[in-house]
Coordinates of C-alpha atoms in Angstrom, one line a residue:
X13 CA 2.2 -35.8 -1.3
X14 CA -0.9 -35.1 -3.4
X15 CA -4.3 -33.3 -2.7
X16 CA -5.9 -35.3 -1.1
X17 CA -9.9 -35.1 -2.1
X18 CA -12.7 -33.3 -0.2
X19 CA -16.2 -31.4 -0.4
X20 CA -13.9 -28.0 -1.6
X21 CA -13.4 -27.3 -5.2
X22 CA -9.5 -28.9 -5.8
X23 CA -8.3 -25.2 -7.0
X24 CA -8.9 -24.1 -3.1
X25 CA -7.4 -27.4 -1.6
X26 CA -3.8 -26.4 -4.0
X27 CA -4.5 -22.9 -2.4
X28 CA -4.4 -24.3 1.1
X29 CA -1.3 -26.4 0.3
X30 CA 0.9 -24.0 -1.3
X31 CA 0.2 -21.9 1.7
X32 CA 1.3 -24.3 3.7
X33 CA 3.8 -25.6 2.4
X34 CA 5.6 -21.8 2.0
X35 CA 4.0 -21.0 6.0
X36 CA 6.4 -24.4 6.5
X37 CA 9.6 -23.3 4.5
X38 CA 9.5 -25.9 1.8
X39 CA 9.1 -23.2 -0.4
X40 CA 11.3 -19.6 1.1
X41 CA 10.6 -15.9 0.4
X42 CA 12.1 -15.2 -3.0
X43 CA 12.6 -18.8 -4.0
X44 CA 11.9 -20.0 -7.3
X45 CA 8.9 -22.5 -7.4
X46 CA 9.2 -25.9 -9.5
X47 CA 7.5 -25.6 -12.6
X48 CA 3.6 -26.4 -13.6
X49 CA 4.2 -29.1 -14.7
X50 CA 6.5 -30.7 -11.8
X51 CA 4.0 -28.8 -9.1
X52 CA 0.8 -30.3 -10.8
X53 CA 2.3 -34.0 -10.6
X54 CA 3.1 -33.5 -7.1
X55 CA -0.1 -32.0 -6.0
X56 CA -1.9 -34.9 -8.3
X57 CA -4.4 -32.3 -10.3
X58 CA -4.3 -31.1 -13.2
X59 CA -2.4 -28.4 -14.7
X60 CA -6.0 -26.2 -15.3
X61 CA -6.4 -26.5 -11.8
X62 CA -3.1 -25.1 -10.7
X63 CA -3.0 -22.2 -12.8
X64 CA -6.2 -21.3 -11.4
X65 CA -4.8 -21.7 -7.8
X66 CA -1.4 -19.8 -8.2
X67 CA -3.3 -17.2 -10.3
X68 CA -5.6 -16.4 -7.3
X69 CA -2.2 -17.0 -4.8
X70 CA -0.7 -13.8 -7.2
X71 CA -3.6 -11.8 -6.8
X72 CA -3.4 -12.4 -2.8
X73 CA 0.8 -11.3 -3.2
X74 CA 1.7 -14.4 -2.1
X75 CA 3.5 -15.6 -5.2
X76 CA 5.1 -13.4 -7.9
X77 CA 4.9 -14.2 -11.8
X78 CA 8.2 -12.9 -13.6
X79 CA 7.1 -13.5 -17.9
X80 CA 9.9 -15.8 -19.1
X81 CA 12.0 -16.7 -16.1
X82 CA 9.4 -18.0 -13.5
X83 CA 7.1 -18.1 -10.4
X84 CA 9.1 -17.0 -7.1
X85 CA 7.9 -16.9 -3.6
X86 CA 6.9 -13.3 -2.4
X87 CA 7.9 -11.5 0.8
X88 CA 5.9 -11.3 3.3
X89 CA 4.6 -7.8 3.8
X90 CA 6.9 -6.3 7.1
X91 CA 4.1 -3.8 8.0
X92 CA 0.1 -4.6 8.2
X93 CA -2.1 -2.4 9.8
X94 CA -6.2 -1.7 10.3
X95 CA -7.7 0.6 7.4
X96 CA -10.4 1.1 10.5
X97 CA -7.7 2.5 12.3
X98 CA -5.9 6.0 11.4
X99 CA -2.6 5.1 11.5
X100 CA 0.5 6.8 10.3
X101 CA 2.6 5.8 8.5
X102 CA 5.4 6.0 11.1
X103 CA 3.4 4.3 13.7
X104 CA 2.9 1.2 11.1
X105 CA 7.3 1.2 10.6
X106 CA 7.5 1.6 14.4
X107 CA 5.5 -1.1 15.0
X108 CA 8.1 -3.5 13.1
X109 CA 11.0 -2.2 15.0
X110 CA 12.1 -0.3 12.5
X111 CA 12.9 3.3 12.3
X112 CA 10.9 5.4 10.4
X113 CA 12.6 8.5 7.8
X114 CA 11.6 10.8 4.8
X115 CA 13.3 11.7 2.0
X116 CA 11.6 15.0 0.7
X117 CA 11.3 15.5 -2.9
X118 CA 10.0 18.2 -3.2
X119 CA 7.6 20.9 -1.6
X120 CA 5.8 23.7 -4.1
X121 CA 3.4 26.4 -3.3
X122 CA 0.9 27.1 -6.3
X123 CA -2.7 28.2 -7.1
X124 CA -5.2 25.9 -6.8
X125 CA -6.3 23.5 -10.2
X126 CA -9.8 23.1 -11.1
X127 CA -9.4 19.8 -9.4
X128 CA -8.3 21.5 -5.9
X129 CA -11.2 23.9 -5.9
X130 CA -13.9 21.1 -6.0
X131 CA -11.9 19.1 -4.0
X132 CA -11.2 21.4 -1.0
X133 CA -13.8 23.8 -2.1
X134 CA -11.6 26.8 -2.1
X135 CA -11.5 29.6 -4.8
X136 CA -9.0 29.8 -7.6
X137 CA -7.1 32.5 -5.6
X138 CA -6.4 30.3 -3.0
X139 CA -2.9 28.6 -2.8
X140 CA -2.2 25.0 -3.0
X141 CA 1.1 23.3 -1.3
X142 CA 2.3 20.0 -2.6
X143 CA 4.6 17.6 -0.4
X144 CA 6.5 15.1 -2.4
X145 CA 8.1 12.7 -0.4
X146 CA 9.8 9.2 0.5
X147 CA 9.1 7.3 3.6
X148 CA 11.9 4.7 4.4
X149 CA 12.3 1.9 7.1
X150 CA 15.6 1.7 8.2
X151 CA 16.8 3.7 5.1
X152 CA 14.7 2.0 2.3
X153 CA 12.4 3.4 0.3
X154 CA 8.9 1.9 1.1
X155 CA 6.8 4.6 0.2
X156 CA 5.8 7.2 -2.1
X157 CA 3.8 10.0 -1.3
X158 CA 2.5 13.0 -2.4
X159 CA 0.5 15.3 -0.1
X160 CA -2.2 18.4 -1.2
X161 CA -3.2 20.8 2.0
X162 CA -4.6 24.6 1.4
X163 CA -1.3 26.9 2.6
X164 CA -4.0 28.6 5.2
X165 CA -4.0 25.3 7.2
X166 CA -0.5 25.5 7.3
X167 CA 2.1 27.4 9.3
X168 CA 3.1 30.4 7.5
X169 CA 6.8 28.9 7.4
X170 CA 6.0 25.3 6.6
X171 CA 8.1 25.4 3.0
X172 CA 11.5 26.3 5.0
X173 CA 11.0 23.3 7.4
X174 CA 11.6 19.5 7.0
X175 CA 8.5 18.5 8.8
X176 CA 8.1 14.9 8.7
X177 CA 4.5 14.9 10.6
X178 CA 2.3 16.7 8.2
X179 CA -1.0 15.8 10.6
X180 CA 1.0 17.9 13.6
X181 CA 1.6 20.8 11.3
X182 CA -1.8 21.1 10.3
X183 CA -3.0 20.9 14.3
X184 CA -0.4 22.9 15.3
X185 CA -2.2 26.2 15.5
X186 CA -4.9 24.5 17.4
X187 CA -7.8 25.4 15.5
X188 CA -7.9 22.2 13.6
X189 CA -8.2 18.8 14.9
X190 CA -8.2 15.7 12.2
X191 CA -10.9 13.4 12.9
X192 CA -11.3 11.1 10.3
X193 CA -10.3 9.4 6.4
X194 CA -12.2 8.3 3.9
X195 CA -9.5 5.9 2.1
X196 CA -10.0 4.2 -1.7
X197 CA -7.2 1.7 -2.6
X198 CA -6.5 0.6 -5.8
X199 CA -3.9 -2.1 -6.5
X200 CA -2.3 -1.0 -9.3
X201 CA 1.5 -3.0 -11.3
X202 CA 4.4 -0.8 -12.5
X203 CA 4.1 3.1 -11.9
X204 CA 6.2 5.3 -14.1
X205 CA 7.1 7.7 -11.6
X206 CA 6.7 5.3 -7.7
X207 CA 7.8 1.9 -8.5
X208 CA 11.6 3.2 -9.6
X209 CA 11.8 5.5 -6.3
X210 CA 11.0 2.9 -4.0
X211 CA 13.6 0.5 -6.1
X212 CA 11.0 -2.0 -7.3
X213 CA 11.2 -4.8 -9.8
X214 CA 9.0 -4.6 -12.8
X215 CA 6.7 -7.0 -11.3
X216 CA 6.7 -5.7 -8.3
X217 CA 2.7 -4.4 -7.4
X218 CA 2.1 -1.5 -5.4
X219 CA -1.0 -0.5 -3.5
X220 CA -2.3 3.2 -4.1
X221 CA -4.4 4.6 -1.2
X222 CA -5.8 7.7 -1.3
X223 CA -6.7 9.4 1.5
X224 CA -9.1 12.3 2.1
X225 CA -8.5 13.4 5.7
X226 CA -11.3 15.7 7.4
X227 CA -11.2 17.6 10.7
X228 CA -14.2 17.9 13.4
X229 CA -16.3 20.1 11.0
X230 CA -16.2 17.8 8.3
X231 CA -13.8 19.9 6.3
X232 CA -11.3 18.2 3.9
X233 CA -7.7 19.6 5.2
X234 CA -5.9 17.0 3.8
X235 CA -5.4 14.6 0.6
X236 CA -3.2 12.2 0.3
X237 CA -1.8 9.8 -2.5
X238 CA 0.1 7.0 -1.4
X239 CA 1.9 4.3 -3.2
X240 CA 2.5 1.4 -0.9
X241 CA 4.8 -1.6 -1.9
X242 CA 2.8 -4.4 -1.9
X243 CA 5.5 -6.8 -0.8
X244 CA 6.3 -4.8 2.0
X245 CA 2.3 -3.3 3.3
X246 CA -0.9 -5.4 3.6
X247 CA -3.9 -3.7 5.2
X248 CA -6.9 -5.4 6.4
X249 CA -10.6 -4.5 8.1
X250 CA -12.5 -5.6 11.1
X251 CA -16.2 -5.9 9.9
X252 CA -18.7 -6.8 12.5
X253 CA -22.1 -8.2 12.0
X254 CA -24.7 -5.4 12.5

């Protein structure tokens, strides 16, 4: 069946019937889609305007370009969750009915960088641990992270346990309370060091957030860099008319 015409440019109409069409099964997750040029005689537009649409259905994760074999059908993402809302990671896997895990890397105790003093306005004397980490779903990899605290908001034996809640090791002596995030996310396509640890194709994009978490006194305590798989994670905001 072709697009049939309205007031909206044609581009948003092959939008709106590739989503449906997928939303119906016609097209499944993974599957290979017919070809521009069999897609643009069935939708009855031109091939100009279906590049446009799929290019803006790829930027949206819906469909998934791979250079010389095809265009395929993308997952949809298992886990969404509020940006609004500080959510852990564990809570979002949880939430799917699956079971959360980490895989720890690795976890280092050094001096601070030049980039650790401005950022957690310490003194190059103060100490610096770094969590390196997997977080899994039911035993795959889903996401990267790697986590920066000062070692005095820590337990003094935090580097002989496997903690997998960072946030309750930080509270734990009572003296610090997290209370909010400031969050930037950047999408971002194959990452040298994430995208082979959580087992992604080449294709595959992945969602960086990082994460300045600050307790009741506005101090930073914690900064996280996370590298989300984009086929697995969307994330979304509730704006409200002021």
């Amino acid at each position: 069946m072709t697009i049939k015409s309205d007031h909206r440019a044609l581009y948003l109409q092959v939008i709106d019937r590739m989503k449906q069409d997928i939303a119906a099964g016609v097209y499944k997750e993974k599957e290979k889609l017919p070809s521009e040029f069999e897609l643009s005689k069935t939708l009855g537009v031109s091939r100009a305007t279906l590049r446009e649409a799929l290019r803006l259905l790829e930027e949206d994760n819906i469909i998934v370009r791979r250079h010389g074999v095809g265009t395929f059908v993308n997952s949809k993402p298992l886990f969404s969750s509020g940006i609004e809302q500080l959510t852990s990671v564990s809570d979002m896997i949880r939430q799917a009915g699956m079971e959360p895990g980490a895989i720890y890397l690795s976890t280092s105790e050094g001096l601070s960088s030049e980039e650790d003093i401005k950022r957690f306005h310490c003194t190059g004397d103060d100490t610096i641990i770094t969590i390196e980490r997997v977080r899994t779903a039911n035993s795959d990899p889903v996401v990267y992270c790697v986590d920066k605290v000062p070692s005095a908001y820590l337990p003094t034996d935090f580097l002989k346990r496997k903690e997998s809640s960072i946030f309750k090791a930080i509270e734990e002596s009572g003296d610090i309370h997290i209370s909010y995030a400031v969050t930037f996310i950047d999408p971002t396509g194959y990452h040298d060091d994430a995208s082979p640890i959580l087992e992604c194709e080449p294709e595959t994009a992945l969602l960086v957030l990082k994460q300045l978490h600050y307790d009741e006194d506005d101090r930073l305590v914690l900064y996280s860099k996370n590298y989300f798989r984009a086929d697995k994670f969307s994330f979304h905001v509730v704006r409200k008319r002021m």
